[in-house]
Short mmCIF file of N, CA and C in Angstrom, two decimals:
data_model
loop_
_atom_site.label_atom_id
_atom_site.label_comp_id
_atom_site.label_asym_id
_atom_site.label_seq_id
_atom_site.Cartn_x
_atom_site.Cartn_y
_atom_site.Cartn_z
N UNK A 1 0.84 -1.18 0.00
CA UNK A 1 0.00 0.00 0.00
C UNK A 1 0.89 1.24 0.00
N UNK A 2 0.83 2.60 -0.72
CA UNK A 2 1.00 3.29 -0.62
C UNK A 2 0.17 4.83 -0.21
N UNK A 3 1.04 5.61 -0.23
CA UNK A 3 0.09 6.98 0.89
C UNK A 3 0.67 7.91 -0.36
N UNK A 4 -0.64 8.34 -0.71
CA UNK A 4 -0.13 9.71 -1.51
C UNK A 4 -0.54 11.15 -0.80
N UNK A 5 0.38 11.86 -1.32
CA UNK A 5 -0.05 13.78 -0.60
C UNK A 5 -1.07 14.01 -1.42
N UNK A 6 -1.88 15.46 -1.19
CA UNK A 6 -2.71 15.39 -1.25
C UNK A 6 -2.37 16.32 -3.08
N UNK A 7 -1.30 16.81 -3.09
CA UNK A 7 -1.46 17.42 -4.49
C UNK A 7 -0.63 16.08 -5.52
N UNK A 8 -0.27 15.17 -5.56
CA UNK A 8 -0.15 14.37 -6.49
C UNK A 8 -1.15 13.55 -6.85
N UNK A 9 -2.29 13.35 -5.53
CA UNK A 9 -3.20 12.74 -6.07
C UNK A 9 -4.08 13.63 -6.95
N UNK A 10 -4.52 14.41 -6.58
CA UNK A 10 -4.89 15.68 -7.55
C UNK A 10 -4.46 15.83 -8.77
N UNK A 11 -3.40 15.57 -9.16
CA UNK A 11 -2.36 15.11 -10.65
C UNK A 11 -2.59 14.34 -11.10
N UNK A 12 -2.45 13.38 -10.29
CA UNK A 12 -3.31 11.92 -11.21
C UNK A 12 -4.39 12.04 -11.38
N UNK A 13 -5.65 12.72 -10.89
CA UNK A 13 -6.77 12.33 -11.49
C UNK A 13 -7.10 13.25 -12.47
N UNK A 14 -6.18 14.28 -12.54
CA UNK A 14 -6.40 16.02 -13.75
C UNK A 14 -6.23 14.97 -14.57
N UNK A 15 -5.14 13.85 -14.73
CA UNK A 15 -4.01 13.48 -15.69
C UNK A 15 -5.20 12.17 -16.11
N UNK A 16 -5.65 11.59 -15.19
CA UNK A 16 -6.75 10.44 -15.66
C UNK A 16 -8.02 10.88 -16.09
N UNK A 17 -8.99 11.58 -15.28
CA UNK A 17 -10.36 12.08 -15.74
C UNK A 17 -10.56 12.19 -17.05
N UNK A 18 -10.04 12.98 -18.29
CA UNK A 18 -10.53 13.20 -19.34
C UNK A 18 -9.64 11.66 -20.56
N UNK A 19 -9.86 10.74 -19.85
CA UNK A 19 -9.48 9.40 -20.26
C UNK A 19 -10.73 8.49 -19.73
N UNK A 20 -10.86 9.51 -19.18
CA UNK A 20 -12.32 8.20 -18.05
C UNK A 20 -13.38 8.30 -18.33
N UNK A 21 -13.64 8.83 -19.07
CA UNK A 21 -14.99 9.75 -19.13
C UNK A 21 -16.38 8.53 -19.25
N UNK A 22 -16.69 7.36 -20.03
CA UNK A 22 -17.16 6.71 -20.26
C UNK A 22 -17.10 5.04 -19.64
N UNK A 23 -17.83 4.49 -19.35
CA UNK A 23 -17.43 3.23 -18.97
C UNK A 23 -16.48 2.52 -19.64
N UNK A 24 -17.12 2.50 -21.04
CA UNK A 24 -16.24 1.75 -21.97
C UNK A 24 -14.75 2.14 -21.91
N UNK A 25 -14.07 3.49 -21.95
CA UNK A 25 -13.31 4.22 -21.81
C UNK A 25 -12.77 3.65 -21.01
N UNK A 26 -13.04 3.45 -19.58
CA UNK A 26 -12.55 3.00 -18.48
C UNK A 26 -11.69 1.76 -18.51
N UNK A 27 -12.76 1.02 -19.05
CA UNK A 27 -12.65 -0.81 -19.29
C UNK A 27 -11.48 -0.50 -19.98
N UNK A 28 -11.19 -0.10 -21.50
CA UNK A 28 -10.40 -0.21 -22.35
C UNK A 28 -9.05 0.13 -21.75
N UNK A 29 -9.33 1.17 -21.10
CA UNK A 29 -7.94 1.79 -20.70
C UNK A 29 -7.15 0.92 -19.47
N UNK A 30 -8.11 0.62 -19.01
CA UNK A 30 -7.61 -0.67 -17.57
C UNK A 30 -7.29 -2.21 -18.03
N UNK A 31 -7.97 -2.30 -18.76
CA UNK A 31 -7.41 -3.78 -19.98
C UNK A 31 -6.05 -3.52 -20.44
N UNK A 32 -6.26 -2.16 -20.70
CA UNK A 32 -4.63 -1.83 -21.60
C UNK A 32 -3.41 -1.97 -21.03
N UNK A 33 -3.93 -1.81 -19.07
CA UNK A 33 -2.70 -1.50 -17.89
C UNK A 33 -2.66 -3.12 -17.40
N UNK A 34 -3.80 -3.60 -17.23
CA UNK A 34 -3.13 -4.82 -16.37
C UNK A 34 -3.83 -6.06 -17.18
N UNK A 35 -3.60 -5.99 -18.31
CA UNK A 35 -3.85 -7.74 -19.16
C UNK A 35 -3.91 -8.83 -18.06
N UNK A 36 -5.57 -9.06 -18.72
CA UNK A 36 -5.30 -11.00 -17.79
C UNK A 36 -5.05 -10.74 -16.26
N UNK A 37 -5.31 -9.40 -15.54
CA UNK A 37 -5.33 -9.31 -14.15
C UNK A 37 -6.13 -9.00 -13.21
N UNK A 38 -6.22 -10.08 -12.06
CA UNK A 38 -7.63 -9.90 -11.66
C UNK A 38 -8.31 -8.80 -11.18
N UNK A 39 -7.26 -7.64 -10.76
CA UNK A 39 -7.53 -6.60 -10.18
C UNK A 39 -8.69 -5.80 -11.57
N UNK A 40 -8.61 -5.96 -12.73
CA UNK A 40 -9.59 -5.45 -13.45
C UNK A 40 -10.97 -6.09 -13.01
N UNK A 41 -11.28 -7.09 -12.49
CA UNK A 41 -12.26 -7.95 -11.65
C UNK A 41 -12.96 -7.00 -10.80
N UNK A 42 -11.86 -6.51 -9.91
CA UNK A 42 -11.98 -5.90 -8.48
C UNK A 42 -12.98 -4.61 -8.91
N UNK A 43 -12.67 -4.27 -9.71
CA UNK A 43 -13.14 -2.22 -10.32
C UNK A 43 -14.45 -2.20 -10.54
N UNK A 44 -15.37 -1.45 -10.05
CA UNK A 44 -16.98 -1.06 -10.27
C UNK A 44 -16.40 0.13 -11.08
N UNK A 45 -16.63 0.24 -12.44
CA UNK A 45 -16.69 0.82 -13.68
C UNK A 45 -17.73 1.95 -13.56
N UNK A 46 -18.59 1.87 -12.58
CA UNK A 46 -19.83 2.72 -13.02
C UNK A 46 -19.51 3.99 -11.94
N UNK A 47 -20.60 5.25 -12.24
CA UNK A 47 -20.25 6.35 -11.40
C UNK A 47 -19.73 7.67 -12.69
N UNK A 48 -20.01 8.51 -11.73
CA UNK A 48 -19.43 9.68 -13.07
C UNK A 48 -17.55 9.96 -12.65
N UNK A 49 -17.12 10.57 -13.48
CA UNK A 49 -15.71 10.89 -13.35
C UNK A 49 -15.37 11.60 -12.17
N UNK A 50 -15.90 12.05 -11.67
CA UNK A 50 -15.60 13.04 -9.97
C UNK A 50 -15.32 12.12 -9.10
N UNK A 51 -16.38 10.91 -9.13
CA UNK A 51 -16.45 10.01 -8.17
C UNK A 51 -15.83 8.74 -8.57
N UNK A 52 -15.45 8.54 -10.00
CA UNK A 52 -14.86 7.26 -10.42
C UNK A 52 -13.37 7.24 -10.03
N UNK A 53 -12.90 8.05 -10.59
CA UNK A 53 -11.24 8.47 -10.70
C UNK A 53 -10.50 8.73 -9.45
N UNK A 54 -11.29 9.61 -8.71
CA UNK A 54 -10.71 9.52 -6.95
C UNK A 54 -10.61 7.79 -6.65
N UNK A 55 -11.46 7.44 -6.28
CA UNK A 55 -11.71 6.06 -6.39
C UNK A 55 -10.44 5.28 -6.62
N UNK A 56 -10.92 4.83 -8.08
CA UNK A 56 -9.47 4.61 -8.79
C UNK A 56 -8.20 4.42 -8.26
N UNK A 57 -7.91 5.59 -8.04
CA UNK A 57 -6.67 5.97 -7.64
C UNK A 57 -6.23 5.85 -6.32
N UNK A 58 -7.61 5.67 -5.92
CA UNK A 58 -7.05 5.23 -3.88
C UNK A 58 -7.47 3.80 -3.96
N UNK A 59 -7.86 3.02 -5.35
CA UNK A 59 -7.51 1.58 -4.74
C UNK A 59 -6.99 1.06 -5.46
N UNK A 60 -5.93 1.71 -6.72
CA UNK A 60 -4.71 1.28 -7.29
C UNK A 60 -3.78 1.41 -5.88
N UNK A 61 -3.68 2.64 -5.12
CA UNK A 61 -2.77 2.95 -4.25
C UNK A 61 -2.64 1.69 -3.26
N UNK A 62 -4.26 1.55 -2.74
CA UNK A 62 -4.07 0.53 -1.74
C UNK A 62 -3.51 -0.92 -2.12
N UNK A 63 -4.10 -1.41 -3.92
CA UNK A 63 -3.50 -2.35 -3.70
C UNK A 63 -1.89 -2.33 -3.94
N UNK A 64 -1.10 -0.96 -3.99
CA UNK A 64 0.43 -1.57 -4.25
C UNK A 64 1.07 -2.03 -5.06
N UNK A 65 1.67 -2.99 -5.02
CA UNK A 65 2.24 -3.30 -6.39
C UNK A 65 2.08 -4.97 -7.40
N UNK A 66 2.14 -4.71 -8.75
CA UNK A 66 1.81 -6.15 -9.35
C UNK A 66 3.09 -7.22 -8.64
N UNK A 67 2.91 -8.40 -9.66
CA UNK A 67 3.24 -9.23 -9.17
C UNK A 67 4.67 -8.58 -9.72
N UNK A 68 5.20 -7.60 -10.37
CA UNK A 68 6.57 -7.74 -11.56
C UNK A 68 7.35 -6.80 -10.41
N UNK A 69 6.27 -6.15 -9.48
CA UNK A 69 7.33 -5.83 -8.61
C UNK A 69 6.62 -3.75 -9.17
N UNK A 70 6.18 -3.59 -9.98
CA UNK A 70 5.59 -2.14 -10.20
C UNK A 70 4.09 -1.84 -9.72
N UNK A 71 3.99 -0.34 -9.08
CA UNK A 71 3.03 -0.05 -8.34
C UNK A 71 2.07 -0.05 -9.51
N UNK A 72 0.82 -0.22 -8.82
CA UNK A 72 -0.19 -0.68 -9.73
C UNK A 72 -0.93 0.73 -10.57
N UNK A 73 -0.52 1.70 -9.43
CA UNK A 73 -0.58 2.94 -9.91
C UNK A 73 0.23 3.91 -10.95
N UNK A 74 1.33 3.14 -10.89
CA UNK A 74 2.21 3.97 -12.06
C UNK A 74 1.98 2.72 -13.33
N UNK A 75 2.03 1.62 -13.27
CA UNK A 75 1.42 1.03 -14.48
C UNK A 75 0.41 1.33 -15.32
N UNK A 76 -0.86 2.13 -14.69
CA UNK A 76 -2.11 2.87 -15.19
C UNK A 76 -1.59 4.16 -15.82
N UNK A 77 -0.61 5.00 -15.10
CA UNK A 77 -0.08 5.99 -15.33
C UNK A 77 0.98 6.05 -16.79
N UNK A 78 1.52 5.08 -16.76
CA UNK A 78 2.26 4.91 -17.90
C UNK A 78 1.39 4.50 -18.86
N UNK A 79 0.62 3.73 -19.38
CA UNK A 79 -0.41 3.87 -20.10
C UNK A 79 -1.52 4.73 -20.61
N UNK A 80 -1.62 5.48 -19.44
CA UNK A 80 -2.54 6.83 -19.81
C UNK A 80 -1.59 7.73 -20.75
N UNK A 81 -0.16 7.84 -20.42
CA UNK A 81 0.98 8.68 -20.79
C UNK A 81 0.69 8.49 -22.25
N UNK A 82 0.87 6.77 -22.48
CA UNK A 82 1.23 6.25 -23.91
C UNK A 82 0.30 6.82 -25.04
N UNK A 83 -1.37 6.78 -24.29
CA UNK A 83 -2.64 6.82 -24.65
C UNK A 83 -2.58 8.94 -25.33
N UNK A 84 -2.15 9.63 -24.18
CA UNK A 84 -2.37 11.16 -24.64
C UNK A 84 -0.81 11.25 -25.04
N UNK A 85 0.38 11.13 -24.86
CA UNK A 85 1.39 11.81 -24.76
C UNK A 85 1.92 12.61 -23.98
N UNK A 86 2.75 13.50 -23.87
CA UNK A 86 2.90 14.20 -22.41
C UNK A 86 3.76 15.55 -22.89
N UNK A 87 3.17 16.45 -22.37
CA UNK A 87 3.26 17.87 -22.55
C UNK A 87 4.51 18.35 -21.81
N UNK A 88 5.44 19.18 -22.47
CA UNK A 88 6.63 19.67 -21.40
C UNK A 88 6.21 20.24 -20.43
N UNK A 89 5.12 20.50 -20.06
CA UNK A 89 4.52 21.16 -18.67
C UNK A 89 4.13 20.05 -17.77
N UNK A 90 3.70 19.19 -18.64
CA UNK A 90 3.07 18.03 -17.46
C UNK A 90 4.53 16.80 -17.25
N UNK A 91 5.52 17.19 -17.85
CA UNK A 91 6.68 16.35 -17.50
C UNK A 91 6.93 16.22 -16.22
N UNK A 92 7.27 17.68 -15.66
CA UNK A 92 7.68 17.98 -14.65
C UNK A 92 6.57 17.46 -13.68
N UNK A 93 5.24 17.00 -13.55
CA UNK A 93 4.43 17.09 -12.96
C UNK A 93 4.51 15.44 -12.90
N UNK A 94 4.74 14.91 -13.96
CA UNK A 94 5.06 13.30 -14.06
C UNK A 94 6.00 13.05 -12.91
N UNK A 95 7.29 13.46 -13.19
CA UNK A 95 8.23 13.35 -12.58
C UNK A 95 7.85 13.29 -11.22
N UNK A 96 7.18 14.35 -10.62
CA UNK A 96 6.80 14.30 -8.84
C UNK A 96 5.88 13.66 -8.74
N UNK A 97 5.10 12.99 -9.42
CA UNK A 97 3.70 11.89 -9.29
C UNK A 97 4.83 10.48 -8.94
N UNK A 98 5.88 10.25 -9.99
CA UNK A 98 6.59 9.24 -10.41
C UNK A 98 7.04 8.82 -8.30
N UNK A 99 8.08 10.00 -8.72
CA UNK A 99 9.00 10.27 -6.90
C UNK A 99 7.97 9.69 -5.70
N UNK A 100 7.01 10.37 -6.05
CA UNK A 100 5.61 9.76 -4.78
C UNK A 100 5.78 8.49 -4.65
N UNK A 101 4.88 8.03 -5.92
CA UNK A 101 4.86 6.53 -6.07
C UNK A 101 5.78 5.74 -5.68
N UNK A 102 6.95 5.95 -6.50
CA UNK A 102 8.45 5.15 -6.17
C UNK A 102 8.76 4.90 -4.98
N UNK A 103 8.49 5.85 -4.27
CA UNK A 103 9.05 5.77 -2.51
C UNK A 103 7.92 5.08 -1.55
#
């Protein structure tokens, strides 16, 4: 389990929400992060984005890390990255989401 502050989690969900927007959206994008893993099992898909994405993100946190040894939260994160690309403004913002996580 990890503990995030209160402005990186805030980052992750600026950085997730307009990826989330739709159920389907959701599904696709969480298929994309953890293939064949049961934690896609675990996820109630439904709810609007205010209330989905907080969510999300505090029970990627809680569960920690896959089996490969990476937080389950920066695996989603790197995929969302792949999905939009990443802006020289939001680099820097990666970077201190990344530092959180890592530690």
């Amino acid at each position: 389990m990890m503990t995030l502050d209160a402005r990186s989690q805030q980052q992750i969900i600026e950085l997730l929400s307009p990826l989330m927007v739709s159920e389907q959206d959701r599904r696709s994008l969480l298929i994309l992060a953890f293939v064949n893993h049961p934690l896609v099992q675990q996820i109630d898909f439904s709810g609007d984005v205010a209330s989905f994405v907080p969510a999300l993100v505090d029970r990627l946190a809680q569960f920690g890390k896959l089996d490969d040894g990476r937080p389950a939260l920066w695996v989603l994160l790197e995929v969302a990255r792949e999905q939009i690309g990443i802006a020289p403004v939001q680099r820097q913002s990666s970077e201190n989401v990344r530092q959180c996580i890592r530690s």
